[in-house]
Coordinates of C-alpha atoms (C1' of nucleotides) in Angstrom, one line a residue:
Chain A
M9 CA 168.2 -42.9 56.0
P10 CA 168.9 -39.5 57.5
T11 CA 169.1 -37.3 54.4
T12 CA 170.9 -34.1 55.1
P13 CA 169.2 -30.8 54.4
D14 CA 172.1 -29.7 52.2
S15 CA 171.6 -31.8 49.2
G16 CA 168.1 -32.4 48.1
P17 CA 166.2 -35.4 49.4
G18 CA 166.1 -36.7 45.8
G19 CA 169.6 -35.7 44.9
P20 CA 171.7 -38.7 44.0
S21 CA 174.8 -37.4 45.8
R22 CA 174.3 -37.1 49.5
R23 CA 176.8 -34.5 50.6
R24 CA 177.9 -33.8 54.2
A25 CA 177.1 -37.0 56.1
S26 CA 175.9 -34.8 59.0
G27 CA 179.6 -34.3 59.6
G28 CA 179.8 -30.8 58.2
R29 CA 182.9 -30.8 56.1
R30 CA 182.5 -30.3 52.4
R31 CA 183.6 -33.1 50.2
P32 CA 185.6 -32.5 47.0
G33 CA 184.0 -31.3 43.9
P34 CA 183.0 -27.9 42.5
R35 CA 180.6 -25.7 44.4
R36 CA 177.0 -26.2 43.5
R37 CA 175.7 -23.2 41.5
L38 CA 172.1 -23.9 42.2
S39 CA 170.0 -24.8 45.2
L40 CA 166.9 -26.8 45.7
E41 CA 165.1 -23.7 46.9
L42 CA 166.2 -21.7 43.8
I43 CA 165.1 -24.5 41.5
V44 CA 161.7 -24.9 43.1
D45 CA 161.1 -21.1 43.3
T46 CA 162.0 -20.7 39.6
A47 CA 159.8 -23.5 38.7
I48 CA 156.9 -22.0 40.5
E49 CA 157.5 -18.6 38.8
L50 CA 157.5 -20.4 35.4
V51 CA 154.4 -22.3 36.1
E52 CA 152.6 -19.3 37.6
A53 CA 153.5 -17.3 34.4
R54 CA 152.9 -19.8 31.7
G55 CA 151.0 -22.8 33.2
L56 CA 152.1 -26.2 34.1
S57 CA 152.4 -27.4 30.6
A58 CA 155.2 -24.8 30.1
L59 CA 157.2 -26.5 32.7
S60 CA 159.8 -28.9 31.3
M61 CA 163.2 -29.9 32.5
R62 CA 164.6 -28.1 29.5
S63 CA 162.6 -24.9 30.0
L64 CA 163.4 -24.8 33.7
A65 CA 167.1 -25.4 33.0
E66 CA 167.2 -22.7 30.4
R67 CA 165.6 -20.2 32.9
L68 CA 168.2 -21.2 35.4
G69 CA 171.1 -20.9 32.9
T70 CA 172.2 -24.5 33.1
A71 CA 172.0 -27.7 31.2
P72 CA 169.0 -29.9 31.7
G73 CA 171.1 -32.7 33.0
T74 CA 172.3 -30.5 35.9
L75 CA 168.9 -30.6 37.4
Y76 CA 169.2 -34.3 38.0
T77 CA 171.9 -33.6 40.4
Y78 CA 169.4 -31.8 42.6
V79 CA 166.2 -33.7 42.0
A80 CA 165.7 -37.4 41.2
N81 CA 163.3 -36.8 38.4
R82 CA 160.4 -34.6 37.2
S83 CA 158.0 -36.3 39.5
A84 CA 160.1 -35.5 42.6
L85 CA 160.3 -31.9 41.4
E86 CA 156.6 -31.7 41.2
A87 CA 156.3 -33.1 44.7
L88 CA 158.6 -30.3 45.9
I89 CA 156.6 -27.6 44.1
L90 CA 153.4 -28.9 45.5
D91 CA 154.7 -29.0 49.0
A92 CA 156.0 -25.5 48.6
V93 CA 152.6 -24.1 47.8
V94 CA 150.5 -26.2 50.2
A95 CA 149.1 -24.0 53.0
R96 CA 150.7 -21.0 51.4
D97 CA 148.0 -18.8 53.0
G98 CA 147.0 -19.9 56.4
L99 CA 146.2 -23.2 58.0
P100 CA 142.7 -24.5 58.7
H101 CA 142.8 -24.4 62.4
E102 CA 143.6 -20.7 62.4
L103 CA 140.3 -19.9 60.8
P104 CA 137.6 -18.3 62.9
G105 CA 134.3 -19.8 63.9
T106 CA 133.0 -23.2 64.9
W107 CA 134.6 -26.4 63.6
L108 CA 131.9 -26.6 60.9
E109 CA 132.5 -23.0 59.9
K110 CA 136.2 -23.6 59.7
L111 CA 135.7 -26.6 57.5
E112 CA 133.4 -24.5 55.3
T113 CA 135.7 -21.6 54.7
W114 CA 138.7 -23.9 54.3
A115 CA 136.8 -25.8 51.6
R116 CA 135.8 -22.5 49.9
K117 CA 139.3 -21.2 50.0
D118 CA 140.6 -24.3 48.4
W119 CA 137.9 -24.1 45.8
V120 CA 139.0 -20.6 44.9
T121 CA 142.6 -21.5 44.8
F122 CA 141.9 -24.5 42.5
R123 CA 139.9 -22.3 40.1
E124 CA 142.4 -19.5 40.0
K125 CA 145.4 -21.7 39.8
P126 CA 144.5 -24.9 38.0
W127 CA 148.1 -26.0 38.1
V128 CA 147.9 -26.4 41.9
M129 CA 145.0 -28.8 41.4
E130 CA 146.8 -30.7 38.7
L131 CA 149.8 -31.1 40.9
R132 CA 147.6 -32.3 43.7
R133 CA 146.0 -34.9 41.5
A134 CA 149.2 -36.2 40.0
N135 CA 151.2 -36.3 43.1
P136 CA 150.4 -38.8 45.9
D137 CA 153.3 -38.0 48.1
F138 CA 152.8 -36.3 51.4
G139 CA 155.5 -33.8 51.9
P140 CA 156.4 -32.2 55.2
A141 CA 154.1 -29.2 54.6
S142 CA 151.2 -31.6 53.8
V143 CA 151.7 -33.4 57.0
I144 CA 151.6 -30.2 58.9
W145 CA 148.5 -29.2 57.0
L146 CA 146.8 -32.5 57.9
D147 CA 147.7 -31.9 61.6
S148 CA 146.2 -28.5 61.3
A149 CA 143.1 -29.9 59.7
L150 CA 142.7 -32.2 62.7
R151 CA 143.1 -29.4 65.1
V152 CA 139.9 -27.9 63.7
F153 CA 138.0 -30.5 65.7
D154 CA 139.7 -29.6 69.0
G155 CA 137.1 -29.4 71.7
T156 CA 134.9 -31.8 69.8
E157 CA 134.0 -35.3 71.0
L158 CA 134.2 -36.9 67.5
P159 CA 136.3 -40.1 67.1
A160 CA 139.6 -39.7 65.3
Q161 CA 138.5 -41.8 62.4
V162 CA 135.4 -39.6 61.9
K163 CA 137.5 -36.5 61.9
L164 CA 139.8 -38.0 59.2
D165 CA 136.9 -39.2 57.2
M166 CA 135.3 -35.7 57.2
I167 CA 138.6 -34.1 56.1
D168 CA 139.0 -36.7 53.3
A169 CA 135.4 -36.4 52.2
L170 CA 135.5 -32.6 52.0
D171 CA 138.9 -32.7 50.3
A172 CA 137.6 -35.2 47.7
Y173 CA 134.5 -33.1 47.0
V174 CA 136.4 -29.9 46.5
L175 CA 139.0 -31.6 44.3
G176 CA 136.3 -33.3 42.2
A177 CA 134.2 -30.2 41.9
A178 CA 137.1 -28.0 40.9
T179 CA 138.2 -30.6 38.4
V180 CA 134.8 -30.7 36.7
D181 CA 134.5 -26.9 36.9
V182 CA 137.8 -26.2 35.3
Q183 CA 137.0 -28.7 32.6
S184 CA 133.7 -27.1 31.7
N185 CA 135.1 -23.6 31.8
G186 CA 134.8 -21.7 28.6
R187 CA 131.8 -23.7 27.7
A188 CA 128.4 -22.1 27.5
P189 CA 126.7 -21.9 30.9
G190 CA 123.3 -22.0 29.2
P191 CA 121.8 -24.9 27.4
S192 CA 124.7 -26.9 25.9
P193 CA 125.5 -25.9 22.3
E194 CA 125.4 -29.6 21.3
L195 CA 121.7 -29.8 22.2
S196 CA 120.6 -26.3 21.2
G197 CA 122.0 -27.2 17.8
K198 CA 119.5 -29.9 17.2
L199 CA 116.6 -29.0 19.4
D200 CA 114.0 -31.2 17.8
E201 CA 116.3 -34.2 17.9
A202 CA 117.0 -33.6 21.6
Q203 CA 113.3 -33.2 22.4
L204 CA 112.9 -36.8 21.1
K205 CA 115.9 -38.6 22.3
V206 CA 116.6 -36.9 25.7
P207 CA 113.2 -35.4 26.6
T208 CA 113.9 -35.2 30.3
L209 CA 117.2 -33.4 29.9
F210 CA 115.6 -31.2 27.2
Q211 CA 112.8 -30.2 29.6
A212 CA 115.1 -29.5 32.5
L213 CA 117.3 -27.3 30.3
S214 CA 114.3 -25.4 28.9
T215 CA 113.4 -24.3 32.4
G216 CA 116.7 -22.3 32.5
A217 CA 118.5 -24.8 34.7
T218 CA 122.1 -25.6 33.7
P219 CA 124.5 -28.3 34.6
F220 CA 127.8 -27.2 36.2
S221 CA 126.0 -24.1 37.5
A222 CA 127.7 -21.5 39.5
S223 CA 125.6 -22.5 42.5
G224 CA 126.6 -26.1 42.0
F225 CA 129.7 -26.1 44.3
E226 CA 127.9 -24.3 47.1
F227 CA 125.0 -26.7 46.9
G228 CA 127.2 -29.8 47.3
L229 CA 129.2 -28.1 50.0
H230 CA 126.0 -27.3 51.9
C231 CA 124.8 -30.9 51.7
L232 CA 128.0 -32.4 52.8
L233 CA 128.3 -30.1 55.8
A234 CA 124.7 -30.8 56.7
G235 CA 125.6 -34.5 56.8
F236 CA 128.6 -33.7 59.0
R237 CA 126.4 -31.8 61.4
A238 CA 124.0 -34.7 61.6
I239 CA 126.7 -37.2 62.2
A240 CA 128.2 -35.0 65.0
E241 CA 124.8 -34.7 66.7
E242 CA 124.2 -38.4 66.5
T243 CA 127.6 -39.0 68.1
R244 CA 126.9 -36.6 70.9
D245 CA 123.5 -38.0 71.7
A246 CA 124.8 -41.6 71.6
P247 CA 128.4 -41.6 72.8
P248 CA 130.8 -44.5 72.2
Q249 CA 130.0 -48.1 73.2
A250 CA 131.9 -47.8 76.5
P251 CA 130.5 -44.9 78.6
Chain B
M28 CA 123.7 -42.9 16.0
P29 CA 122.9 -40.1 13.5
T30 CA 126.5 -39.9 12.1
T31 CA 127.1 -42.0 9.1
P32 CA 129.0 -45.1 10.3
D33 CA 131.4 -44.9 7.4
S34 CA 133.5 -41.9 8.1
G35 CA 133.9 -40.6 11.6
P36 CA 132.7 -37.2 12.8
G37 CA 136.2 -36.1 13.6
G38 CA 137.7 -37.3 10.3
P39 CA 139.0 -34.5 8.2
S40 CA 137.4 -35.8 5.0
R41 CA 133.7 -36.0 5.3
R42 CA 132.7 -38.7 2.8
R43 CA 129.3 -39.3 1.5
A44 CA 127.5 -36.1 2.1
S45 CA 124.4 -38.2 2.8
G46 CA 124.1 -38.5 -0.9
G47 CA 125.2 -42.1 -1.0
R48 CA 127.6 -42.4 -3.9
R49 CA 131.2 -43.2 -3.1
R50 CA 133.7 -40.6 -4.2
P51 CA 137.0 -41.6 -5.8
G52 CA 139.9 -42.8 -3.7
P53 CA 140.9 -46.2 -2.3
R54 CA 138.6 -48.0 0.1
R55 CA 139.2 -47.3 3.8
R56 CA 140.8 -50.2 5.5
L57 CA 139.8 -49.2 9.0
S58 CA 136.7 -47.8 10.6
L59 CA 136.1 -45.6 13.6
E60 CA 134.5 -48.4 15.5
L61 CA 137.5 -50.7 14.8
I62 CA 139.9 -48.0 15.9
V63 CA 138.1 -47.2 19.1
D64 CA 137.6 -50.9 20.0
T65 CA 141.2 -51.7 19.4
A66 CA 142.2 -48.7 21.5
I67 CA 140.0 -49.9 24.3
E68 CA 141.5 -53.4 24.1
L69 CA 145.0 -51.8 24.3
V70 CA 144.1 -49.6 27.3
E71 CA 142.3 -52.4 29.1
A72 CA 145.3 -54.7 28.7
R73 CA 148.2 -52.3 29.3
G74 CA 146.8 -49.1 30.8
L75 CA 146.2 -45.7 29.4
S76 CA 149.9 -44.9 29.4
A77 CA 150.4 -47.7 26.8
L78 CA 148.1 -46.0 24.4
S79 CA 149.9 -43.9 21.8
M80 CA 149.1 -43.1 18.2
R81 CA 152.1 -45.3 17.3
S82 CA 151.2 -48.3 19.4
L83 CA 147.6 -48.1 18.3
A84 CA 148.6 -47.9 14.6
E85 CA 151.0 -50.8 15.0
R86 CA 148.2 -52.9 16.6
L87 CA 146.0 -52.0 13.6
G88 CA 148.8 -52.7 11.1
T89 CA 148.9 -49.2 9.7
A90 CA 151.1 -46.2 9.8
P91 CA 150.5 -43.6 12.6
G92 CA 149.5 -41.0 10.1
T93 CA 146.7 -43.0 8.8
L94 CA 144.8 -42.6 12.1
Y95 CA 144.6 -38.9 11.5
T96 CA 142.3 -39.6 8.5
Y97 CA 139.8 -41.0 11.0
V98 CA 140.3 -38.9 14.0
A99 CA 141.3 -35.3 14.4
N100 CA 143.9 -35.8 17.1
R101 CA 144.6 -37.8 20.2
S102 CA 142.2 -35.8 22.3
A103 CA 139.3 -36.6 19.9
L104 CA 140.3 -40.2 20.1
E105 CA 140.1 -40.2 23.9
A106 CA 136.7 -38.5 23.7
L107 CA 135.5 -41.3 21.5
I108 CA 136.9 -43.9 23.9
L109 CA 135.3 -42.3 26.8
D110 CA 131.9 -42.0 25.2
A111 CA 132.1 -45.6 24.2
V112 CA 132.6 -46.8 27.8
V113 CA 130.1 -44.4 29.4
A114 CA 127.1 -46.2 30.7
R115 CA 128.5 -49.5 29.5
D116 CA 126.6 -51.3 32.2
G117 CA 123.2 -49.8 32.8
L118 CA 121.8 -46.4 33.1
P119 CA 121.0 -44.7 36.5
H120 CA 117.2 -44.5 36.0
E121 CA 117.0 -48.3 35.5
L122 CA 118.2 -49.0 39.0
P123 CA 115.7 -50.2 41.6
G124 CA 114.6 -48.3 44.7
T125 CA 113.8 -44.7 45.6
W126 CA 115.5 -41.8 43.9
L127 CA 117.9 -41.6 46.8
E128 CA 118.7 -45.3 46.6
K129 CA 119.2 -45.0 42.9
L130 CA 121.7 -42.2 43.4
E131 CA 123.4 -44.2 46.1
T132 CA 124.0 -47.3 44.1
W133 CA 124.8 -45.4 41.0
A134 CA 127.5 -43.5 42.9
R135 CA 128.8 -46.8 44.3
K136 CA 128.9 -48.4 40.9
D137 CA 130.9 -45.5 39.5
W138 CA 133.3 -45.7 42.5
V139 CA 133.9 -49.4 41.8
T140 CA 134.5 -48.8 38.1
F141 CA 136.9 -46.0 38.8
R142 CA 138.9 -48.1 41.2
E143 CA 139.0 -51.1 38.9
K144 CA 139.7 -49.2 35.8
P145 CA 141.6 -46.0 36.7
W146 CA 141.9 -45.2 33.0
V147 CA 138.2 -44.6 32.8
M148 CA 138.6 -42.0 35.5
E149 CA 141.7 -40.5 33.9
L150 CA 139.7 -40.1 30.6
R151 CA 136.8 -38.5 32.4
R152 CA 139.1 -36.0 34.1
A153 CA 141.0 -35.1 31.0
N154 CA 138.1 -34.9 28.6
P155 CA 135.5 -32.2 29.0
D156 CA 133.5 -33.0 25.9
F157 CA 130.0 -34.4 26.3
G158 CA 129.6 -37.1 23.7
P159 CA 126.2 -38.6 22.6
A160 CA 126.4 -41.3 25.2
S161 CA 127.2 -38.8 28.0
V162 CA 124.1 -36.8 27.0
I163 CA 121.9 -39.9 27.2
W164 CA 123.5 -40.7 30.5
L165 CA 122.7 -37.2 31.9
D166 CA 119.1 -37.6 30.6
S167 CA 118.9 -40.9 32.5
A168 CA 120.3 -39.4 35.6
L169 CA 117.6 -36.8 35.5
R170 CA 114.9 -39.4 35.1
V171 CA 116.0 -40.8 38.5
F172 CA 114.0 -37.9 40.0
D173 CA 110.8 -38.7 38.1
G174 CA 107.9 -38.4 40.5
T175 CA 109.8 -35.9 42.7
E176 CA 108.8 -32.3 43.1
L177 CA 112.4 -31.0 43.1
P178 CA 113.3 -28.0 40.9
A179 CA 115.3 -28.9 37.8
Q180 CA 118.3 -26.9 39.0
V181 CA 118.4 -28.8 42.3
K182 CA 118.3 -32.1 40.4
L183 CA 121.2 -31.1 38.2
D184 CA 123.1 -29.8 41.3
M185 CA 122.6 -33.1 43.0
I186 CA 123.9 -35.0 40.1
D187 CA 126.9 -32.7 39.7
A188 CA 127.7 -32.8 43.4
L189 CA 127.5 -36.6 43.6
D190 CA 129.6 -36.9 40.4
A191 CA 132.2 -34.5 41.7
Y192 CA 132.5 -36.3 45.0
V193 CA 132.9 -39.8 43.4
L194 CA 135.4 -38.4 41.0
G195 CA 137.4 -36.7 43.7
A196 CA 137.3 -39.6 46.1
A197 CA 138.3 -42.1 43.5
T198 CA 141.2 -39.8 42.4
V199 CA 142.5 -39.6 45.9
D200 CA 142.0 -43.3 46.5
V201 CA 143.8 -44.4 43.4
Q202 CA 146.6 -42.1 44.3
S203 CA 147.1 -43.4 47.8
N204 CA 146.9 -47.0 46.6
G205 CA 149.8 -49.2 47.4
R206 CA 150.6 -47.0 50.3
A207 CA 150.4 -48.3 53.8
P208 CA 146.9 -48.1 55.2
G209 CA 148.2 -47.9 58.7
P210 CA 150.1 -45.0 60.2
S211 CA 152.0 -43.4 57.3
P212 CA 155.6 -44.7 57.0
E213 CA 156.8 -41.2 56.9
L214 CA 155.6 -40.6 60.4
S215 CA 156.3 -44.0 61.9
G216 CA 159.9 -43.5 60.7
K217 CA 160.5 -40.6 63.0
L218 CA 158.0 -41.1 65.8
D219 CA 159.5 -38.8 68.3
E220 CA 159.8 -36.0 65.8
A221 CA 156.2 -36.4 64.8
Q222 CA 155.1 -36.4 68.4
L223 CA 156.6 -33.0 68.8
K224 CA 155.8 -31.3 65.4
V225 CA 152.4 -32.7 64.6
P226 CA 151.0 -33.9 68.0
T227 CA 147.4 -33.9 66.9
L228 CA 148.0 -36.0 63.9
F229 CA 150.3 -38.2 65.9
Q230 CA 147.6 -38.8 68.5
A231 CA 144.9 -39.5 65.9
L232 CA 147.0 -42.1 64.2
S233 CA 148.0 -43.7 67.4
T234 CA 144.3 -44.5 68.1
G235 CA 144.4 -46.7 65.0
A236 CA 142.6 -44.2 62.8
T237 CA 143.9 -43.8 59.2
P238 CA 143.5 -41.3 56.5
F239 CA 142.1 -42.6 53.2
S240 CA 140.5 -45.4 55.1
A241 CA 138.3 -48.0 53.4
S242 CA 135.3 -46.5 55.1
G243 CA 136.1 -43.0 53.9
F244 CA 134.2 -43.2 50.7
E245 CA 131.0 -44.6 52.3
F246 CA 131.2 -41.9 55.0
G247 CA 131.2 -39.0 52.6
L248 CA 128.6 -40.7 50.4
H249 CA 126.4 -41.1 53.4
C250 CA 126.8 -37.5 54.5
L251 CA 126.1 -36.1 51.0
L252 CA 123.0 -38.2 50.6
A253 CA 121.8 -37.1 54.0
G254 CA 122.1 -33.6 52.9
F255 CA 120.2 -34.4 49.7
R256 CA 117.4 -35.9 51.8
A257 CA 117.2 -32.9 54.0
I258 CA 117.0 -30.5 51.1
A259 CA 114.2 -32.6 49.5
E260 CA 112.2 -32.5 52.7
E261 CA 112.6 -28.8 53.0
T262 CA 111.4 -28.4 49.5
R263 CA 108.4 -30.5 50.1
D264 CA 107.4 -28.7 53.3
A265 CA 107.9 -25.3 51.7
P266 CA 107.0 -25.6 48.0
P267 CA 108.0 -22.9 45.5
Q268 CA 107.2 -19.3 45.9
A269 CA 104.0 -19.3 43.8
P270 CA 101.6 -21.9 45.2
Chain C
dT21 C1' 201.1 -31.9 44.1
dA22 C1' 198.5 -36.0 43.3
dT23 C1' 194.2 -38.2 44.1
dA24 C1' 189.6 -38.8 44.7
dA25 C1' 185.2 -36.9 44.6
dT26 C1' 181.7 -34.1 42.9
dT27 C1' 179.4 -31.0 39.4
dC28 C1' 178.4 -29.4 35.0
dT29 C1' 178.1 -29.8 30.0
dG30 C1' 176.5 -31.4 25.6
dA31 C1' 175.3 -34.9 23.1
dA32 C1' 172.6 -38.7 22.7
dC33 C1' 168.5 -42.1 23.2
dA34 C1' 163.9 -43.5 23.1
dG35 C1' 159.6 -41.9 23.3
dT36 C1' 155.6 -38.6 22.3
dG37 C1' 151.9 -36.0 18.9
dT38 C1' 151.6 -34.3 14.5
dT39 C1' 152.5 -32.8 9.6
dC40 C1' 153.4 -33.5 4.8
dA41 C1' 155.0 -34.8 0.1
dA42 C1' 154.8 -38.6 -2.6
dA43 C1' 152.8 -42.9 -4.0
dG44 C1' 149.0 -45.9 -4.8
dA45 C1' 144.0 -46.8 -5.4
dT46 C1' 139.5 -45.8 -7.0
dG47 C1' 135.3 -43.7 -9.4
dC48 C1' 133.6 -41.0 -13.1
dA49 C1' 133.5 -38.5 -17.4
dA50 C1' 135.1 -38.1 -22.1
Chain D
dT4 C1' 139.9 -47.1 -22.7
dT5 C1' 142.0 -43.2 -21.3
dG6 C1' 142.5 -39.3 -18.4
dC7 C1' 141.5 -36.9 -14.4
dA8 C1' 140.2 -35.6 -10.0
dT9 C1' 139.9 -37.3 -5.5
dC10 C1' 140.9 -39.9 -1.6
dT11 C1' 143.9 -43.1 1.4
dT12 C1' 148.1 -44.8 2.9
dT13 C1' 152.8 -44.5 3.7
dG14 C1' 157.3 -43.3 5.6
dA15 C1' 160.0 -39.7 6.7
dA16 C1' 160.4 -35.8 9.1
dC17 C1' 159.8 -32.0 12.9
dA18 C1' 159.6 -30.3 17.4
dC19 C1' 159.0 -31.7 21.5
dT20 C1' 159.4 -34.7 26.1
dG21 C1' 162.2 -37.1 30.2
dT22 C1' 166.4 -39.2 31.1
dT23 C1' 171.3 -41.0 30.8
dC24 C1' 176.1 -40.7 30.3
dA25 C1' 181.0 -40.0 29.0
dG26 C1' 184.1 -36.5 29.5
dA27 C1' 185.6 -32.0 31.1
dA28 C1' 186.0 -28.9 34.9
dT29 C1' 186.3 -27.9 39.7
dT30 C1' 187.4 -28.6 44.5
dA31 C1' 189.1 -30.7 49.2
dT32 C1' 192.1 -33.6 51.3
dA33 C1' 196.2 -36.7 51.9

DNA sequence: TATAATTCTGAACAGTGTTCAAAGATGCAA
DNA sequence: TTGCATCTTTGAACACTGTTCAGAATTATA
């Protein structure tokens, strides 16, 4: 189904069957781009929870139902928003350094983005669809490995693994934000009880160690990348079955 | 369980101030345990989206408002549900093998749970609170390292990193479930266009490689654990600053 | 100018979490 | 036993949510 660029991909009425002539009906007062941009403004200002079809419509000066002429439903709108912010600042393959260094700074950049804009993370988690920008992003991620002898599947697996780790770590981090970074208040409240019931945890915390530490993300990132490097060296030393 | 089993910790009215004598008022017809168990039944049968204060109240034969005498709000209810299913089947330190093997099979077990019961994963993502069972679980996770010379912070970092990876990977996996495991339909639909715009991705997919592959989780797990092992060996060869 | 097609509006529907006054139930003291 | 204070339950209500839909308004074409 060749959806025309004029009316949105999710819009119920497909105007201009690639012919070009406008079909009867009043002119559209909005556009997909305007809707998505306004939605992003709204989310950026007041968080994802402040985005509703009603609030968005109000900001646009229309009735809520009007939006459904441009977008199939809220889920489709979120997909558009996500695709609009994917790869907003640079693509992975444009980064400097070796392929490992590119992976590293890309992961770190995503980590920063997720922490600064949790709504991007929430959208990514809730929306499985791969929009055009996401496809281009994946292509760019693969280009990071240009000049490497790794099998395509390994490249994809590395991308996925790194992506999963960053997503998971950011999720946990955003969750535990605002909580005490020191010994958890739950435990410090009943110290003697903790010493009895969870002695190992108690002892670990009393050394000054803390779960969800600031160094936590870097630690896991380092480990994962070390594993990547090892795999790459193995592959180089023992090339594919058919030499 | 230190909290009196009668009235819940989240209940607005704290009955029996550990004195013992009942205070005036009708007998409670429900209990926290009953509420949580029924909620779990409901979720297990029809998914997390089927759980609402109304549906739960109906299943319990009461009015929705009644639930708020036992639980502060929906979020608190979810926390109770989560804590009730955490470590349902075994604790990490009870697993066989070396500490690395314990970590590995624990991660794999969580992975399986998350895929089979996505609602557990959703609850974990949405609920930052560490309930009593979660604290015990963390204690058990630390005991995995018993007999190891690793610093407490490293142990916690390893636990967090592994946890984050499993959570992220399961999230992505559950998302992309139901989608074609082969070349994405979006791309195969417009092959010639893909060949032009995203040649690297196109080429990778044409070799039979696929993103979100079945092997993806195991790959990342392997890499992460390899990193752990390397760190552990480093630490053993170069013990802490003050020998 | 008439017709068909499209958009926009405003009300409505079913659902959500949550609150609250009133009613009923219970223990205790007088 | 009577009265009272306290607690639980109820059912209605509030403010939301996404979504649908008949009707009104607008536009291009025959």
